[in-house]
Short mmCIF file of C-alpha atoms and ligand atoms in Angstrom, two decimals:
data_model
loop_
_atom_site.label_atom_id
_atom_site.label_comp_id
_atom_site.label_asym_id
_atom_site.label_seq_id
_atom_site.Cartn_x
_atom_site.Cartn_y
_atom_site.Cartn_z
CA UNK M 1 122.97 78.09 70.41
CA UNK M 2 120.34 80.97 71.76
CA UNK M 3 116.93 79.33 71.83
CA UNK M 4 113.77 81.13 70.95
CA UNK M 5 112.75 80.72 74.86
CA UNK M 6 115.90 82.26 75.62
CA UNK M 7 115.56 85.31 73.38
CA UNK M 8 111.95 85.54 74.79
CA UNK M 9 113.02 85.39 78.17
CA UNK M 10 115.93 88.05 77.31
CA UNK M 11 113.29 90.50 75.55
CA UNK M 12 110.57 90.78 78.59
CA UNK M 13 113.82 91.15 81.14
CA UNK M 14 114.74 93.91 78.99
CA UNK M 15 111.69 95.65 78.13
CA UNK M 16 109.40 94.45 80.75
CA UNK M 17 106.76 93.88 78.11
CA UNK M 18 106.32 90.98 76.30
CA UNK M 19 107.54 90.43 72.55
CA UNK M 20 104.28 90.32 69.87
CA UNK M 21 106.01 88.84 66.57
CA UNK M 22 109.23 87.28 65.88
CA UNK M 23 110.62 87.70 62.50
CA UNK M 24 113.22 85.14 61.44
CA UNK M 25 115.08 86.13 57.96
CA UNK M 26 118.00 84.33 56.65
CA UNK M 27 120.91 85.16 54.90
CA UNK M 28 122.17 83.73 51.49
CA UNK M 29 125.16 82.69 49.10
CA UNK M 30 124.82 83.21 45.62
CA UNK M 31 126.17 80.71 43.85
CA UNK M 32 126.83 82.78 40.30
CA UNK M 33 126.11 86.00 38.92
CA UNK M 34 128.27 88.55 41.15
CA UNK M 35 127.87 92.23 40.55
CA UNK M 36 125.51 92.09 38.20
CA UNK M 37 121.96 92.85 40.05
CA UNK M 38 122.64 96.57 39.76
CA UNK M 39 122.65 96.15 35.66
CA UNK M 40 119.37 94.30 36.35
CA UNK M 41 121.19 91.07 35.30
CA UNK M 42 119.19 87.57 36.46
CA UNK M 43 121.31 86.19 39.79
CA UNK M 44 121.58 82.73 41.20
CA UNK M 45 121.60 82.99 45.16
CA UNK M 46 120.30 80.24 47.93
CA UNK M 47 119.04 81.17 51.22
CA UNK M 48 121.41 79.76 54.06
CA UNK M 49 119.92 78.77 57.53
CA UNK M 50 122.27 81.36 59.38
CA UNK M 51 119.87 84.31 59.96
CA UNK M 52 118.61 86.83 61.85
CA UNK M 53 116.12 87.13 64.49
CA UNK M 54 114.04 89.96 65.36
CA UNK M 55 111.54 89.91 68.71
CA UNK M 56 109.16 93.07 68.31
CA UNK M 57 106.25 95.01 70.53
CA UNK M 58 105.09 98.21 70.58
CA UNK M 59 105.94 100.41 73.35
CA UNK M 60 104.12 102.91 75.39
CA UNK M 61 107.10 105.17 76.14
CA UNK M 62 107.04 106.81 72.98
CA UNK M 63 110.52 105.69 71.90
CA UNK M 64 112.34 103.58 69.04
CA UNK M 65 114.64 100.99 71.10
CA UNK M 66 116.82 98.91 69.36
CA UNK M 67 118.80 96.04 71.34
CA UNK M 68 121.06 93.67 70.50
CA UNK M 69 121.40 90.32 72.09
CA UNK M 70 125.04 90.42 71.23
CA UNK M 71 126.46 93.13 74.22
CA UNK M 72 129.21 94.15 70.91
CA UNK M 73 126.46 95.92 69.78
CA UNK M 74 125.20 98.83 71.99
CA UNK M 75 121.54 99.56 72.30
CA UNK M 76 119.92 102.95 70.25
CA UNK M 77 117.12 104.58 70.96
CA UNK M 78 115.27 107.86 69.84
CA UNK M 79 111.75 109.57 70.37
CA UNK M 80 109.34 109.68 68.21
CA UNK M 81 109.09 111.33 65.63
CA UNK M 82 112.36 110.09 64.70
CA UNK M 83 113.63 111.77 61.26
CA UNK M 84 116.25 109.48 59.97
CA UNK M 85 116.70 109.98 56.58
CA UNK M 86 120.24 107.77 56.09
CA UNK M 87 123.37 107.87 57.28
CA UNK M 88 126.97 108.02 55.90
CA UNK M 89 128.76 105.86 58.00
CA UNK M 90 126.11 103.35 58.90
CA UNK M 91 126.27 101.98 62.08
CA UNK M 92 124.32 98.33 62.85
CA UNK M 93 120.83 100.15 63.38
CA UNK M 94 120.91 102.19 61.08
CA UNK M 95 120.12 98.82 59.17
CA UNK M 96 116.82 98.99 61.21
CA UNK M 97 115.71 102.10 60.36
CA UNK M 98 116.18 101.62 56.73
CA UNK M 99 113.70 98.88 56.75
CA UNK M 100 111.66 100.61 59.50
CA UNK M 101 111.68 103.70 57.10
CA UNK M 102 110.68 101.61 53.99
CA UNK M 103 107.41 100.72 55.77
CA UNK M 104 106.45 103.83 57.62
CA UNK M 105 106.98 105.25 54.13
CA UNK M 106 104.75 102.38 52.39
CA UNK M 107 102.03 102.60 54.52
CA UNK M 108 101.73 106.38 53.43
CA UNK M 109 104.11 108.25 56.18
CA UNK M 110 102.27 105.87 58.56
CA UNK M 111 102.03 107.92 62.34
CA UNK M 112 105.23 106.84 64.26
CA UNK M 113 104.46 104.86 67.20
CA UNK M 114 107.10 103.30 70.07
CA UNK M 115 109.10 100.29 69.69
CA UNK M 116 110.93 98.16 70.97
CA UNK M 117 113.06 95.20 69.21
CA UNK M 118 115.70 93.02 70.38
CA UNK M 119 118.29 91.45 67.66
CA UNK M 120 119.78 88.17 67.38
CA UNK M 121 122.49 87.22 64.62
CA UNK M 122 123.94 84.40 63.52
CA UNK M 123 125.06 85.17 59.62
CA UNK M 124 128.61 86.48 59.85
CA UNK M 125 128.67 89.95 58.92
CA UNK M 126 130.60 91.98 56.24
CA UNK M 127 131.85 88.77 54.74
CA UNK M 128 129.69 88.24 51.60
CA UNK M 129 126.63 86.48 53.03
CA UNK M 130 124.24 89.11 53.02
CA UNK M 131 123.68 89.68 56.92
CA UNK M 132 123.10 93.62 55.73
CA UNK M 133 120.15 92.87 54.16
CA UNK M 134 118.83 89.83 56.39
CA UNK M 135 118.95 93.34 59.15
CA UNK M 136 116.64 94.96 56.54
CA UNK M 137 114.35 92.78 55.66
CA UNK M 138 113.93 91.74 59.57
CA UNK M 139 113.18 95.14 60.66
CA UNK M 140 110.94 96.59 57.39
CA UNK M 141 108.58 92.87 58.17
CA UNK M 142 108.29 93.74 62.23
CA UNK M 143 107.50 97.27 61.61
CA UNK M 144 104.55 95.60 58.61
CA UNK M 145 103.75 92.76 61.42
CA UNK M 146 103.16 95.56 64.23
CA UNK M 147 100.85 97.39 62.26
CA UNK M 148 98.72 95.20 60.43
CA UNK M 149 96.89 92.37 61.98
CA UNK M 150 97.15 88.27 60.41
CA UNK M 151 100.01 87.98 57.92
CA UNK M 152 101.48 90.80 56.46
CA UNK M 153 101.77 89.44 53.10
CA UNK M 154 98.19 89.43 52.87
CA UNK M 155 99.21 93.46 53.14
CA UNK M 156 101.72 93.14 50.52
CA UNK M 157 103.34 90.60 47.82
CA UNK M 158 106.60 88.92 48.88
CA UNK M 159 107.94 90.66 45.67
CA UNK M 160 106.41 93.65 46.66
CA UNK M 161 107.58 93.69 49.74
CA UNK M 162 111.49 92.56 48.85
CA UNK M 163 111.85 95.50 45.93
CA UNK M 164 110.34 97.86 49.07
CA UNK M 165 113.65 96.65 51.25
CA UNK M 166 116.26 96.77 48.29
CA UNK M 167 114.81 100.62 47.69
CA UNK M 168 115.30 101.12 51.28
CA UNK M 169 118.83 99.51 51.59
CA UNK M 170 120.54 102.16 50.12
CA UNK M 171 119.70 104.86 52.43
CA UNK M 172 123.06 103.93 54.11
CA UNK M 173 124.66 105.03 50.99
CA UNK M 174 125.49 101.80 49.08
CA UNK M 175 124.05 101.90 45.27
CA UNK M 176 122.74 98.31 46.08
CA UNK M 177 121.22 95.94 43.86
CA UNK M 178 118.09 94.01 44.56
CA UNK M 179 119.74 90.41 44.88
CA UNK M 180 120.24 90.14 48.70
CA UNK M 181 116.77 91.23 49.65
CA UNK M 182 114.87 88.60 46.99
CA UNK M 183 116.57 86.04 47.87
CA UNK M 184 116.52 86.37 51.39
CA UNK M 185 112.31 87.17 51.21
CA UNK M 186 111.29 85.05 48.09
CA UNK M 187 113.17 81.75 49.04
CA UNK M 188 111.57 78.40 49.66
CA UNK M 189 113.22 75.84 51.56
CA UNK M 190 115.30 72.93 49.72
CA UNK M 191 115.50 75.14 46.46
CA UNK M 192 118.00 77.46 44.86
CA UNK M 193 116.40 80.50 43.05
CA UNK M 194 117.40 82.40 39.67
CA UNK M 195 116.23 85.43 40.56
CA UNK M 196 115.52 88.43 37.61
CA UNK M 197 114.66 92.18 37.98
CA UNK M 198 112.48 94.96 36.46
CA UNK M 199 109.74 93.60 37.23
CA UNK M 200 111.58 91.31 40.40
CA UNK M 201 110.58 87.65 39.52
CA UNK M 202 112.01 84.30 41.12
CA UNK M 203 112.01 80.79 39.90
CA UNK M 204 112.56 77.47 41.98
CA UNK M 205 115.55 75.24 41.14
CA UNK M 206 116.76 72.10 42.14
CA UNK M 207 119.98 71.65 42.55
CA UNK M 208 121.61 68.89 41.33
CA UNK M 209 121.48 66.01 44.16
CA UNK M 210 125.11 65.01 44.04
CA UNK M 211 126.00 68.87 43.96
CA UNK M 212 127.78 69.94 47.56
CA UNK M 213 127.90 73.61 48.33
CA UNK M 214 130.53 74.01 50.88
CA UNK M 215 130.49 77.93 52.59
CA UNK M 216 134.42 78.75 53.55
CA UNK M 217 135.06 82.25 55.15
CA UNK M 218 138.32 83.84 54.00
CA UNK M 219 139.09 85.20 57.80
CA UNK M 220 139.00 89.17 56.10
CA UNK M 221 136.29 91.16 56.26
CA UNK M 222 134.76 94.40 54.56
CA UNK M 223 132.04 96.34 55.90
CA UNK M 224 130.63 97.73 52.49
CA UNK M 225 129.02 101.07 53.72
CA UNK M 226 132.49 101.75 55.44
CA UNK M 227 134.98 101.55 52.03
CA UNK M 228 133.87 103.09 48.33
CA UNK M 229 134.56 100.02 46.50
CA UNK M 230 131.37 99.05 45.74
CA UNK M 231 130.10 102.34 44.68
CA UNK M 232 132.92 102.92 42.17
CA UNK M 233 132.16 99.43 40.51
CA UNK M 234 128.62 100.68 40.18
CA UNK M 235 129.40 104.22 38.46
CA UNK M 236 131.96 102.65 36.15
CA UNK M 237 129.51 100.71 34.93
CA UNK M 238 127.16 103.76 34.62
CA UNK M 239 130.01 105.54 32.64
CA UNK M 240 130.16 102.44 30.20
CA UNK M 241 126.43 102.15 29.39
CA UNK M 242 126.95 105.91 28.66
CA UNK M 243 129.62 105.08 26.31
CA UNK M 244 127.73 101.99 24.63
CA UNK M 245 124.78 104.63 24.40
CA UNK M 246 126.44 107.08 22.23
CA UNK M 247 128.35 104.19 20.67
CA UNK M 248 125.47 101.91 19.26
CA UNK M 249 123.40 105.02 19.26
CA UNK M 250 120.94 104.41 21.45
CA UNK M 251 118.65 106.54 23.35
CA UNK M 252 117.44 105.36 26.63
CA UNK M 253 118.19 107.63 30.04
CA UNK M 254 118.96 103.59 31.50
CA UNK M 255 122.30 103.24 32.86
CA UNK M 256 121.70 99.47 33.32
CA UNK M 257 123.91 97.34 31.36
CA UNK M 258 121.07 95.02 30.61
CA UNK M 259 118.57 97.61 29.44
CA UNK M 260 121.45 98.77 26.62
CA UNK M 261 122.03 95.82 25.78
CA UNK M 262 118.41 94.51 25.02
CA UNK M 263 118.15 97.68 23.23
CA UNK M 264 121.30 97.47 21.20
CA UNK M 265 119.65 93.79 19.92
CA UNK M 266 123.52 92.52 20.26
CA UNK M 267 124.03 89.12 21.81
CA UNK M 268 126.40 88.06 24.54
CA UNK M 269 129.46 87.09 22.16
CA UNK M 270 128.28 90.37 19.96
CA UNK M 271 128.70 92.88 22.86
CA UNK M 272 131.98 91.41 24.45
CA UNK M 273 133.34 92.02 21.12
CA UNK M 274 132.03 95.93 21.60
CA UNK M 275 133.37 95.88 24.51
CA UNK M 276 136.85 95.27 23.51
CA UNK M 277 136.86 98.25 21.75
CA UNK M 278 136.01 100.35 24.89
CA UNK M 279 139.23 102.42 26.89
CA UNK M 280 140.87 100.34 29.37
CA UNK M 281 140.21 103.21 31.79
CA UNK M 282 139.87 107.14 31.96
CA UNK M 283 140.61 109.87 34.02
CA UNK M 284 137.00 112.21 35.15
CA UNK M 285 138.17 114.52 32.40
CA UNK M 286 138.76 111.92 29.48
CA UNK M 287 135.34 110.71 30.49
CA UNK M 288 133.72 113.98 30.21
CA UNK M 289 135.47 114.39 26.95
CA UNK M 290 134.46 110.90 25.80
CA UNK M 291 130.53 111.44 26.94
CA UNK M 292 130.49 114.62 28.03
CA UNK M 293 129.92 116.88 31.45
CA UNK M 294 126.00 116.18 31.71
CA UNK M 295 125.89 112.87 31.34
CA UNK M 296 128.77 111.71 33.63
CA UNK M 297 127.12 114.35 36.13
CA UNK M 298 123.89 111.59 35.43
CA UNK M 299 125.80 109.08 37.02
CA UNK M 300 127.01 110.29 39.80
CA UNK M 301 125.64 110.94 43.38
CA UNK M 302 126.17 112.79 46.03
CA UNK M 303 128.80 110.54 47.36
CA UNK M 304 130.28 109.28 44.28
CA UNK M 305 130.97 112.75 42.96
CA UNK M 306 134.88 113.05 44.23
CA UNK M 307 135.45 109.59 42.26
CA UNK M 308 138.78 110.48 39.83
CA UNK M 309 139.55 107.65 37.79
CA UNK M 310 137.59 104.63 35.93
CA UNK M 311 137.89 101.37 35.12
CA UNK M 312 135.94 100.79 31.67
CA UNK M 313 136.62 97.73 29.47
CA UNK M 314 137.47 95.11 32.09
CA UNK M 315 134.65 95.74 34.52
CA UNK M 316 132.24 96.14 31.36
CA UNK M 317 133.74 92.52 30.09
CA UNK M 318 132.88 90.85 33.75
CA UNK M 319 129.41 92.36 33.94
CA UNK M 320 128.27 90.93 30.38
CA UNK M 321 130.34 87.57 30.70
CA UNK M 322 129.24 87.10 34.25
CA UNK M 323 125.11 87.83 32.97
CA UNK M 324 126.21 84.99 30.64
CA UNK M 325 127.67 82.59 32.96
CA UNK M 326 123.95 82.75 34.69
CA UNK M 327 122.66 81.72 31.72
CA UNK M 328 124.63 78.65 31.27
CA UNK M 329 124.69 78.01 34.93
CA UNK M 330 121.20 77.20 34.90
CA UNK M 331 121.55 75.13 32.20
CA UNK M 332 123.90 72.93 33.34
CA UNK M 333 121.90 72.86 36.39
CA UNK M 334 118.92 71.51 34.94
CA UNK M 335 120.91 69.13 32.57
CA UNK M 336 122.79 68.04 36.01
CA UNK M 337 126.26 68.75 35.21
CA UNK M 338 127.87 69.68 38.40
CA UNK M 339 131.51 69.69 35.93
CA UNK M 340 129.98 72.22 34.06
CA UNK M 341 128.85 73.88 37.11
CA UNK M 342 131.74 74.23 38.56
CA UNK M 343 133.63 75.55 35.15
CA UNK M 344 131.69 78.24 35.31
CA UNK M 345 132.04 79.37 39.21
CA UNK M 346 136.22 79.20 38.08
CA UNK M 347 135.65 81.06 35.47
CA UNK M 348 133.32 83.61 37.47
CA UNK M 349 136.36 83.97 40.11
CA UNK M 350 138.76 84.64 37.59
CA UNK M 351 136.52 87.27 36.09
CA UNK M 352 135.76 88.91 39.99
CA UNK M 353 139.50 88.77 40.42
CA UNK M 354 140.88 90.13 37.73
CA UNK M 355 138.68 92.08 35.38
CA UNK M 356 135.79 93.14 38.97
CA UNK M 357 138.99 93.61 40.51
CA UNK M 358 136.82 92.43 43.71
CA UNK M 359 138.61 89.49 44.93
CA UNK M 360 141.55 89.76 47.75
CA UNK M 361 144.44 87.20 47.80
CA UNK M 362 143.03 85.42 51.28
CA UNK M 363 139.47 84.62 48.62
CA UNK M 364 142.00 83.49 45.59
CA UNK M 365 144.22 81.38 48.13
CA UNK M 366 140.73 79.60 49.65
CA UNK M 367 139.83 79.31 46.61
CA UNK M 368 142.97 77.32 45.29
CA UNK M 369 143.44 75.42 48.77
CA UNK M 370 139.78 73.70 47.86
CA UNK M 371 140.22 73.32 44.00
CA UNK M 372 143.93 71.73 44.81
CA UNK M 373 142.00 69.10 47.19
CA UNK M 374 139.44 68.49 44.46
CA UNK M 375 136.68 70.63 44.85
CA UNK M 376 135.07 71.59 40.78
CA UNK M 377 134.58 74.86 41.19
CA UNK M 378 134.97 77.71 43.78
CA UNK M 379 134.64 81.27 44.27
CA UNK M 380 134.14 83.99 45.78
CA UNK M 381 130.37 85.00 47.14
CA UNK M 382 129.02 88.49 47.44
CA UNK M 383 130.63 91.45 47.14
CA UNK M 384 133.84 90.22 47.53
CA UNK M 385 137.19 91.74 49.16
CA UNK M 386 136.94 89.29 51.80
CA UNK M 387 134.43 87.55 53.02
CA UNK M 388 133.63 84.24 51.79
CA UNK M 389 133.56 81.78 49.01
CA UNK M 390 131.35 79.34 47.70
CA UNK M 391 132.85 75.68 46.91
CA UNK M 392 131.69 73.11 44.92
CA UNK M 393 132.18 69.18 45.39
CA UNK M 394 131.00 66.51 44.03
CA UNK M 395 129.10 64.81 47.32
CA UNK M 396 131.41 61.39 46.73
CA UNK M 397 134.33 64.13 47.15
CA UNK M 398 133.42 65.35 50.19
CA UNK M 399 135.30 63.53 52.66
CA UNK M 400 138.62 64.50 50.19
CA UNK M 401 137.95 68.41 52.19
CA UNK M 402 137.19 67.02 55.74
CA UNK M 403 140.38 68.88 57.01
CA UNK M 404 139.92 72.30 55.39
CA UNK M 405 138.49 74.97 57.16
CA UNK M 406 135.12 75.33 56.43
CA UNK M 407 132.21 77.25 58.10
CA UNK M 408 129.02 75.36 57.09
CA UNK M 409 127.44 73.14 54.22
CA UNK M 410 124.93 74.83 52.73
CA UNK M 411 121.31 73.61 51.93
CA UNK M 412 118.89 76.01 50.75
CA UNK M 413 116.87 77.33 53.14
CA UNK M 414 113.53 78.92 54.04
CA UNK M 415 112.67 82.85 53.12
CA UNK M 416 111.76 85.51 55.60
CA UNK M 417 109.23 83.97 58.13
CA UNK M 418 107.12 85.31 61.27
CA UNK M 419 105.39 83.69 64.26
CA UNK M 420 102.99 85.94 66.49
CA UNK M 421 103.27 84.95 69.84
P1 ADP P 501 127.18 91.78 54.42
O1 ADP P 501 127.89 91.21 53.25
O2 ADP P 501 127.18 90.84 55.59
O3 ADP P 501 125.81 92.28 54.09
P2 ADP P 501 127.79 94.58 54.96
O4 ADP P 501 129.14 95.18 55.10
O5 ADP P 501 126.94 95.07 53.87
O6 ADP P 501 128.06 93.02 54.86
O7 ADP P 501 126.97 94.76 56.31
C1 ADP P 501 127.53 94.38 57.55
C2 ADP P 501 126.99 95.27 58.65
O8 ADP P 501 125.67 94.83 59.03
C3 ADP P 501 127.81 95.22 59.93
O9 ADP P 501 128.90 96.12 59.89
C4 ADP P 501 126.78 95.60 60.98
O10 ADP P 501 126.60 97.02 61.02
C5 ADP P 501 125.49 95.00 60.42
N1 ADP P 501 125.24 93.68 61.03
C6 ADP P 501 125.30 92.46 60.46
N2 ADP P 501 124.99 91.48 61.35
C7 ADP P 501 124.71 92.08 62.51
C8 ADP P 501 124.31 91.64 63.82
N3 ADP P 501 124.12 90.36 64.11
N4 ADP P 501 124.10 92.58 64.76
C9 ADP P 501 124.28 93.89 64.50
N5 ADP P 501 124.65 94.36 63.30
C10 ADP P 501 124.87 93.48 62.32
P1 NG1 P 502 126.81 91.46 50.00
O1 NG1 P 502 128.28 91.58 49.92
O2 NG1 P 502 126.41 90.10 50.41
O3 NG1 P 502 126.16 92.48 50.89
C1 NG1 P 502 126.42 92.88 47.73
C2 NG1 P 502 125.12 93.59 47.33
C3 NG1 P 502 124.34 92.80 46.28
C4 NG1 P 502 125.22 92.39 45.11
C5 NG1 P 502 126.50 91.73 45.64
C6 NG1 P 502 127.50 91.42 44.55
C7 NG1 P 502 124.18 94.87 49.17
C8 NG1 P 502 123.12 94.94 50.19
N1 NG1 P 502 124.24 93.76 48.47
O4 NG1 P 502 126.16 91.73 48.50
O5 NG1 P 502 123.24 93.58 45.83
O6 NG1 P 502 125.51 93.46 44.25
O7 NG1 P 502 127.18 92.57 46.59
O8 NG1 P 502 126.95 90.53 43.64
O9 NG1 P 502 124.93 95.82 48.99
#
């Protein structure tokens, strides 16, 4: 393990200067509520201890300098002014300059100024565990932390500051929700957090004491801004608030399932039944026939535009059962019933896998492997398509998964912290 006098050591070698903040952001699991932050659903993540580690100074050579302690990654660098405005095909700094961005931009187009940073990793990346955002987060608070003096959330709120990083995520051309970023800024150690959106708010919980979360990495991988999965899960579901818009007759220019469905006054159980009236799936014509050319066109962005065929009623289905599922997760969290618990996370992977369609049979079979040796409930965690899952035991059960691959047991950790040296 890299020790923070190692990394210190490693940054003045490097930059001959000395390092004047360290920022140390961790990632997270969610435990329930996948794919739903983008329809402004309430989520139910945990930050984990893996993180990321950012040693920062200001420069005087006029330059942005990005390293990474890991020699994978190779060092960036660019004068100032530096007019990054996103990227297609994001590559691992480009990570850094959406958070960088998000602050030069909050501080009103705040005068560019050198810097150097040097990155250290430990959350595995493109496997569901948020290491994406953890970059974000990292690099938006040592941009705040070089530029104002004391704390810089005497600058800015925490929730401020975390809906500042999910606006800036998407600059690498995911339609992100804001799940990844709360969690991983609003987090307080040894508590789980149901997190809601529009305004962002978080709430403590306690987990359960004989609850177990064991963190199990499928050995795939997807790198999110590389594939369009993600994005066509969001503009299907844009295409079905369109059609439960001119359906219940409701007009709102929302495409957030959980603005339509506050404003169709319909409960859970009332608009799954909707739902199962909705097509199965449509061509871009049938949809413009169904809705019509302007408001499809609504949906869309610049990079979603060449999408040709939607999914309708099944990903509609998981979005509203999963929002659900939250609901009664936290329930059966406060009432301690870690059976219950783990009912719903089964019935949350069966939804991903076969309705989100965002499961891969590595997830399903890790999944099985731990419910076979008597774990209550697991699933995948993130995005999905690889990655990792998120198992429940009950902690007497523990020893019963000993032998199963496993990466860490997870206890909820501490959000996004920074030490001035
Ligand atoms: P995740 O679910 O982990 O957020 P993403 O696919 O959204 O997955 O983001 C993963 C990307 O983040 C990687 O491809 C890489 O560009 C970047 N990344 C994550 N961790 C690191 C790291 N330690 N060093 C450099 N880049 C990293
Ligand atoms: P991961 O796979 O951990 O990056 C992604 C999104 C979340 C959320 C989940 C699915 C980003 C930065 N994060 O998480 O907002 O939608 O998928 O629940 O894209």
């Amino acid at each position: 393990m890299t020790s923070n006098e190692e990394l210190h050591d490693h940054f003045v070698k490097l930059y001959g200067i000395e390092p004047e903040v360290r920022i140390t952001c961790p990632g997270r699991v969610n435990l329930i509520g996948e794919h739903i932050d983008y329809h402004d659903y309430g989520v139910f993540p945990m930050a984990i201890d893996a993180s990321t580690v950012i040693l920062a100074a200001k420069n005087s050579t006029q330059n942005i300098v990005f390293s990474n302690f890991d020699p994978k990654y190779d060092s960036w660098e660019s004068p100032i002014p530096c007019g990054w405005n996103g990227s297609s095909s994001p590559k691992w700094f480009d990570y850094l300059l959406c958070g960088w961005k998000g602050i030069l931009d909050f501080q009103g187009n705040h005068e560019q100024f050198g810097i150097s940073f040097l990155l250290f990793g430990t959350i595995p990346p493109s496997s569901g565990l948020s290491s994406s955002s953890s970059l974000v987060c990292a690099s938006a608070l040592s941009t705040l932390a070089l530029i104002v003096d004391g704390d810089p959330f005497e600058h800015i709120s925490r929730e401020n500051f975390a809906h500042l990083c999910a606006k800036s995520e998407p600059l690498i051309g995911t339609l992100s929700g804001g799940m990844d970023q709360a969690a991983e800024v609003l987090a307080s150690e040894g508590t789980a957090l149901r997190i809601d959106f529009n305004p962002l708010r978080s709430k403590n919980i306690q987990l359960p004491d004989d609850a177990v979360f064991v963190v199990v990495h499928s050995n795939t991988e997807l790198n999110k801004g590389a594939t369009s999965h993600y994005n066509e899960r969001v503009i299907e579901g844009r295409i079905v608030s369109q059609l439960l818009k001119k359906r219940l007759s409701i007009n709102s220019p929302s495409f957030r399932l959980k603005d339509i469905q506050k404003l169709s006054g319909k409960s859970f159980e009332e608009i799954l039944e909707i739902v199962e009236t909705l097509p199965e799936e449509a061509t871009k014509d049938q949809v413009i026939e169904l809705i019509g050319d302007d408001k499809l066109e609504e949906c869309l962005t610049e990079n979603t535009r060449k999408f040709t065929e939607f999914k309708l009623r099944p990903r509609a289905r998981h979005v509203f059962s999963e929002a659900h599922r939250v609901e009664l997760f936290e329930k059966a969290c406060e009432e301690k019933n870690i059976r219950e618990m783990g009912r719903l996370m089964n019935e949350s992977h069966r939804s991903c896998a076969l309705d989100y369609e965002c499961s891969c049979r590595e997830l399903d079979e890790i999944c099985s492997l731990y419910l076979k040796n008597g774990a209550l409930g697991a699933r995948l965690t993130g995005a999905g398509w690889g990655g990792c899952a998120v198992v429940l035991m009950a902690a007497d059960d523990v020893e019963k998964v000993a032998d199963l691959p496993s990466l860490f047991v997870s206890k909820p950790a501490q959000g996004i912290r920074v030490h001035r040296f």
